[in-house]
Amino acid sequence: MVNPANALTVLRMVLVPVFVLCVVASRMTHDTWQLAAGLTFIVASATDYVDGWIARAHNLVTSFGKVADPIADKALTGAALVLLSFYDRLPWWVTAVILIREWGVTALRFWILRHGVMPASRGGKAKTALQILAIGWYLTPLPHALALIGPWLMAAAVIVTVVTGADYVLRAIRIRRDSLARGGAMPPIPTSAPAVAPQADEPVA
């Protein structure tokens, strides 16, 4: 369980309360603390991509990583969205839509786990990138002209979040239906295929 990928996941979990403290200290009005919050969020988000790459490249995927990685991602994104809404920087409905989708997809993955694995799609990865960019934009103290771009980035993130969420629902239904058609068994793993580490769950999903 002790490996570089899991260490980065733990670091991301540790950075969540640090990020929260920076936002609370800034009250979204103190530029220095606000900048610290934005940088902490970006660094924590970056570890998600790095730990996933390390786990896949060096075959370090573990049960701990599969569980802790999405929890750390959802905790970081959820904390950022709730705080932005609490300080009236983001409408609460935006936070609700994104969080319902994020936790809903996670629940879907567990629901169909015995029928098959639902990996992150390209749309899911694009959604994560847009969310990180939009949240980082809101957190960073910027000139008024640049700050006006934030709502457009967040609107794009919300649209992609909803669309990919619907896609995951359809994929989950299809995986479950195909599994039941086979008698409820997961598809067999070809014995001739080379051993490849499964992709880490990117919360991103």
Coordinates of C-alpha atoms in Angstrom, one line a residue:
M1 CA 0.0 0.0 0.0
V2 CA 2.9 2.3 0.7
N3 CA 4.0 3.7 -2.7
P4 CA 4.4 7.1 -4.4
A5 CA 1.0 7.1 -6.0
N6 CA -0.8 6.5 -2.7
A7 CA 1.5 9.0 -1.0
L8 CA 0.3 11.7 -3.5
T9 CA -3.3 10.7 -2.8
V10 CA -2.8 11.1 1.0
L11 CA -1.1 14.4 0.3
R12 CA -4.2 15.6 -1.6
M13 CA -6.4 14.6 1.3
V14 CA -4.1 16.5 3.7
L15 CA -4.2 19.6 1.5
V16 CA -8.0 19.7 1.6
P17 CA -8.2 21.2 5.2
V18 CA -5.2 23.4 4.4
F19 CA -7.2 24.7 1.4
V20 CA -10.3 25.3 3.5
L21 CA -8.3 27.2 6.1
C22 CA -6.8 29.5 3.4
V23 CA -10.3 30.2 2.0
V24 CA -11.8 30.9 5.4
A25 CA -8.8 33.2 6.3
S26 CA -9.2 35.1 3.1
R27 CA -13.0 35.5 3.4
M28 CA -12.6 35.8 -0.4
T29 CA -11.6 39.4 0.2
H30 CA -8.0 39.2 1.3
D31 CA -5.8 38.8 -1.8
T32 CA -2.8 37.1 -0.2
W33 CA -4.8 34.4 1.5
Q34 CA -7.0 34.0 -1.6
L35 CA -4.0 33.5 -3.8
A36 CA -2.7 30.9 -1.3
A37 CA -6.1 29.1 -1.5
G38 CA -6.0 29.1 -5.3
L39 CA -2.4 27.8 -5.4
T40 CA -3.2 25.1 -2.9
F41 CA -6.2 24.0 -4.9
I42 CA -4.2 23.8 -8.2
V43 CA -1.4 21.9 -6.5
A44 CA -3.8 19.4 -4.9
S45 CA -5.7 19.0 -8.2
A46 CA -2.4 18.4 -10.0
T47 CA -1.5 15.5 -7.7
D48 CA -4.6 13.7 -9.0
Y49 CA -3.1 13.4 -12.5
V50 CA 0.4 12.6 -11.3
D51 CA -0.7 9.8 -8.9
G52 CA -2.9 8.3 -11.6
W53 CA 0.0 8.3 -14.1
I54 CA 2.4 6.8 -11.6
A55 CA 0.0 4.1 -10.6
R56 CA -0.6 3.0 -14.3
A57 CA 2.9 3.4 -15.5
H58 CA 4.5 1.4 -12.6
N59 CA 1.6 -1.0 -11.9
L60 CA 1.0 0.4 -8.5
V61 CA -2.8 0.3 -8.5
T62 CA -4.0 -0.7 -5.1
S63 CA -7.4 -1.2 -3.4
F64 CA -6.5 1.8 -1.1
G65 CA -5.9 4.0 -4.1
K66 CA -9.1 2.9 -5.8
V67 CA -11.1 4.0 -2.8
A68 CA -9.1 6.9 -1.5
D69 CA -8.5 8.6 -4.8
P70 CA -12.1 9.4 -5.7
I71 CA -12.8 10.4 -2.1
A72 CA -9.9 12.9 -2.1
D73 CA -11.1 14.3 -5.4
K74 CA -14.7 14.7 -4.4
A75 CA -13.6 16.2 -1.0
L76 CA -11.4 18.8 -2.7
T77 CA -13.9 19.8 -5.4
G78 CA -16.8 19.7 -3.0
A79 CA -15.1 21.9 -0.4
A80 CA -14.2 24.5 -3.1
L81 CA -17.7 24.7 -4.5
V82 CA -19.4 24.9 -1.1
L83 CA -17.0 27.6 0.1
L84 CA -17.5 29.6 -3.1
S85 CA -21.2 29.5 -2.6
F86 CA -20.9 30.3 1.1
Y87 CA -19.0 33.5 0.2
D88 CA -21.6 34.4 -2.5
R89 CA -19.2 33.9 -5.4
L90 CA -21.1 31.0 -6.9
P91 CA -24.9 30.3 -6.9
W92 CA -25.9 27.4 -4.7
W93 CA -27.7 25.7 -7.5
V94 CA -24.4 25.4 -9.4
T95 CA -22.8 23.7 -6.4
A96 CA -25.8 21.4 -6.0
V97 CA -25.9 20.3 -9.6
I98 CA -22.1 19.5 -9.7
L99 CA -22.1 17.7 -6.4
I100 CA -25.2 15.6 -7.1
R101 CA -23.6 14.6 -10.4
E102 CA -20.2 13.7 -8.9
W103 CA -21.6 11.6 -6.0
G104 CA -24.2 10.2 -8.3
V105 CA -21.6 8.8 -10.7
T106 CA -19.6 7.4 -7.8
A107 CA -22.7 5.6 -6.5
L108 CA -23.4 4.3 -10.1
R109 CA -19.9 2.8 -10.2
F110 CA -20.5 0.9 -6.9
W111 CA -24.0 -0.1 -8.1
I112 CA -22.7 -1.9 -11.2
L113 CA -19.4 -3.0 -9.8
R114 CA -20.4 -6.7 -9.9
H115 CA -21.5 -6.3 -13.5
G116 CA -18.4 -4.6 -14.8
V117 CA -16.0 -1.6 -14.4
M118 CA -17.0 1.8 -15.8
P119 CA -13.8 3.7 -16.6
A120 CA -13.5 7.4 -16.9
S121 CA -14.4 8.7 -20.4
R122 CA -12.8 11.4 -22.3
G123 CA -15.8 13.6 -21.6
G124 CA -15.3 12.9 -17.9
K125 CA -11.7 14.0 -18.1
A126 CA -12.7 17.2 -20.0
K127 CA -15.3 17.8 -17.3
T128 CA -12.7 17.6 -14.5
A129 CA -10.3 19.9 -16.4
L130 CA -13.0 22.5 -16.8
Q131 CA -14.1 22.3 -13.2
I132 CA -10.5 22.7 -12.0
L133 CA -10.0 25.7 -14.3
A134 CA -13.2 27.4 -13.4
I135 CA -12.8 26.9 -9.6
G136 CA -9.2 28.0 -9.8
W137 CA -10.3 31.1 -11.8
Y138 CA -12.9 32.0 -9.1
L139 CA -10.4 31.5 -6.3
T140 CA -7.6 33.6 -7.8
P141 CA -7.8 37.4 -7.3
L142 CA -7.9 38.7 -10.8
P143 CA -8.5 42.1 -12.5
H144 CA -12.2 42.7 -13.1
A145 CA -11.9 42.2 -16.9
L146 CA -10.3 38.7 -16.4
A147 CA -12.7 37.8 -13.5
L148 CA -15.6 38.2 -15.9
I149 CA -14.4 35.1 -17.7
G150 CA -15.0 33.0 -14.6
P151 CA -18.8 32.6 -15.0
W152 CA -18.3 31.5 -18.7
L153 CA -15.8 28.9 -17.6
M154 CA -18.1 27.7 -14.9
A155 CA -21.1 27.6 -17.3
A156 CA -19.1 25.4 -19.6
A157 CA -18.1 23.1 -16.7
V158 CA -21.7 22.8 -15.6
I159 CA -22.9 21.9 -19.1
V160 CA -20.2 19.3 -19.6
T161 CA -20.8 18.0 -16.1
V162 CA -24.5 17.4 -16.8
V163 CA -24.0 15.9 -20.3
T164 CA -21.3 13.5 -19.1
G165 CA -23.4 12.6 -16.1
A166 CA -26.2 11.5 -18.4
D167 CA -23.7 9.6 -20.5
Y168 CA -22.5 7.7 -17.5
V169 CA -26.1 6.7 -16.5
L170 CA -26.6 5.3 -20.0
R171 CA -23.3 3.4 -19.9
A172 CA -24.1 2.0 -16.5
I173 CA -27.5 0.8 -17.7
R174 CA -25.9 -0.8 -20.8
I175 CA -23.2 -2.5 -18.7
R176 CA -25.7 -3.9 -16.3
R177 CA -28.0 -5.1 -19.2
D178 CA -25.2 -6.8 -21.0
S179 CA -24.0 -8.5 -17.8
L180 CA -27.5 -9.8 -17.0
A181 CA -27.7 -11.1 -20.6
R182 CA -24.6 -13.1 -19.9
G183 CA -26.1 -14.4 -16.7
G184 CA -24.7 -11.7 -14.4
A185 CA -21.1 -12.6 -14.9
M186 CA -18.3 -10.2 -15.8
P187 CA -16.7 -10.7 -19.2
P188 CA -13.8 -13.2 -19.1
I189 CA -10.3 -11.8 -19.2
P190 CA -8.3 -13.2 -22.2
T191 CA -5.5 -15.4 -21.0
S192 CA -3.3 -14.3 -23.9
A193 CA -3.6 -10.6 -23.1
P194 CA -0.6 -8.8 -21.5
A195 CA -0.9 -7.7 -17.9
V196 CA -1.8 -4.1 -17.9
A197 CA -2.5 -2.1 -14.8
P198 CA -6.1 -0.8 -14.7
Q199 CA -6.6 2.9 -14.9
A200 CA -7.1 4.6 -11.5
D201 CA -10.6 5.9 -11.0
E202 CA -10.3 9.5 -12.1
P203 CA -12.7 11.5 -10.3
V204 CA -12.6 13.0 -12.2
A205 CA -15.0 11.0 -14.1

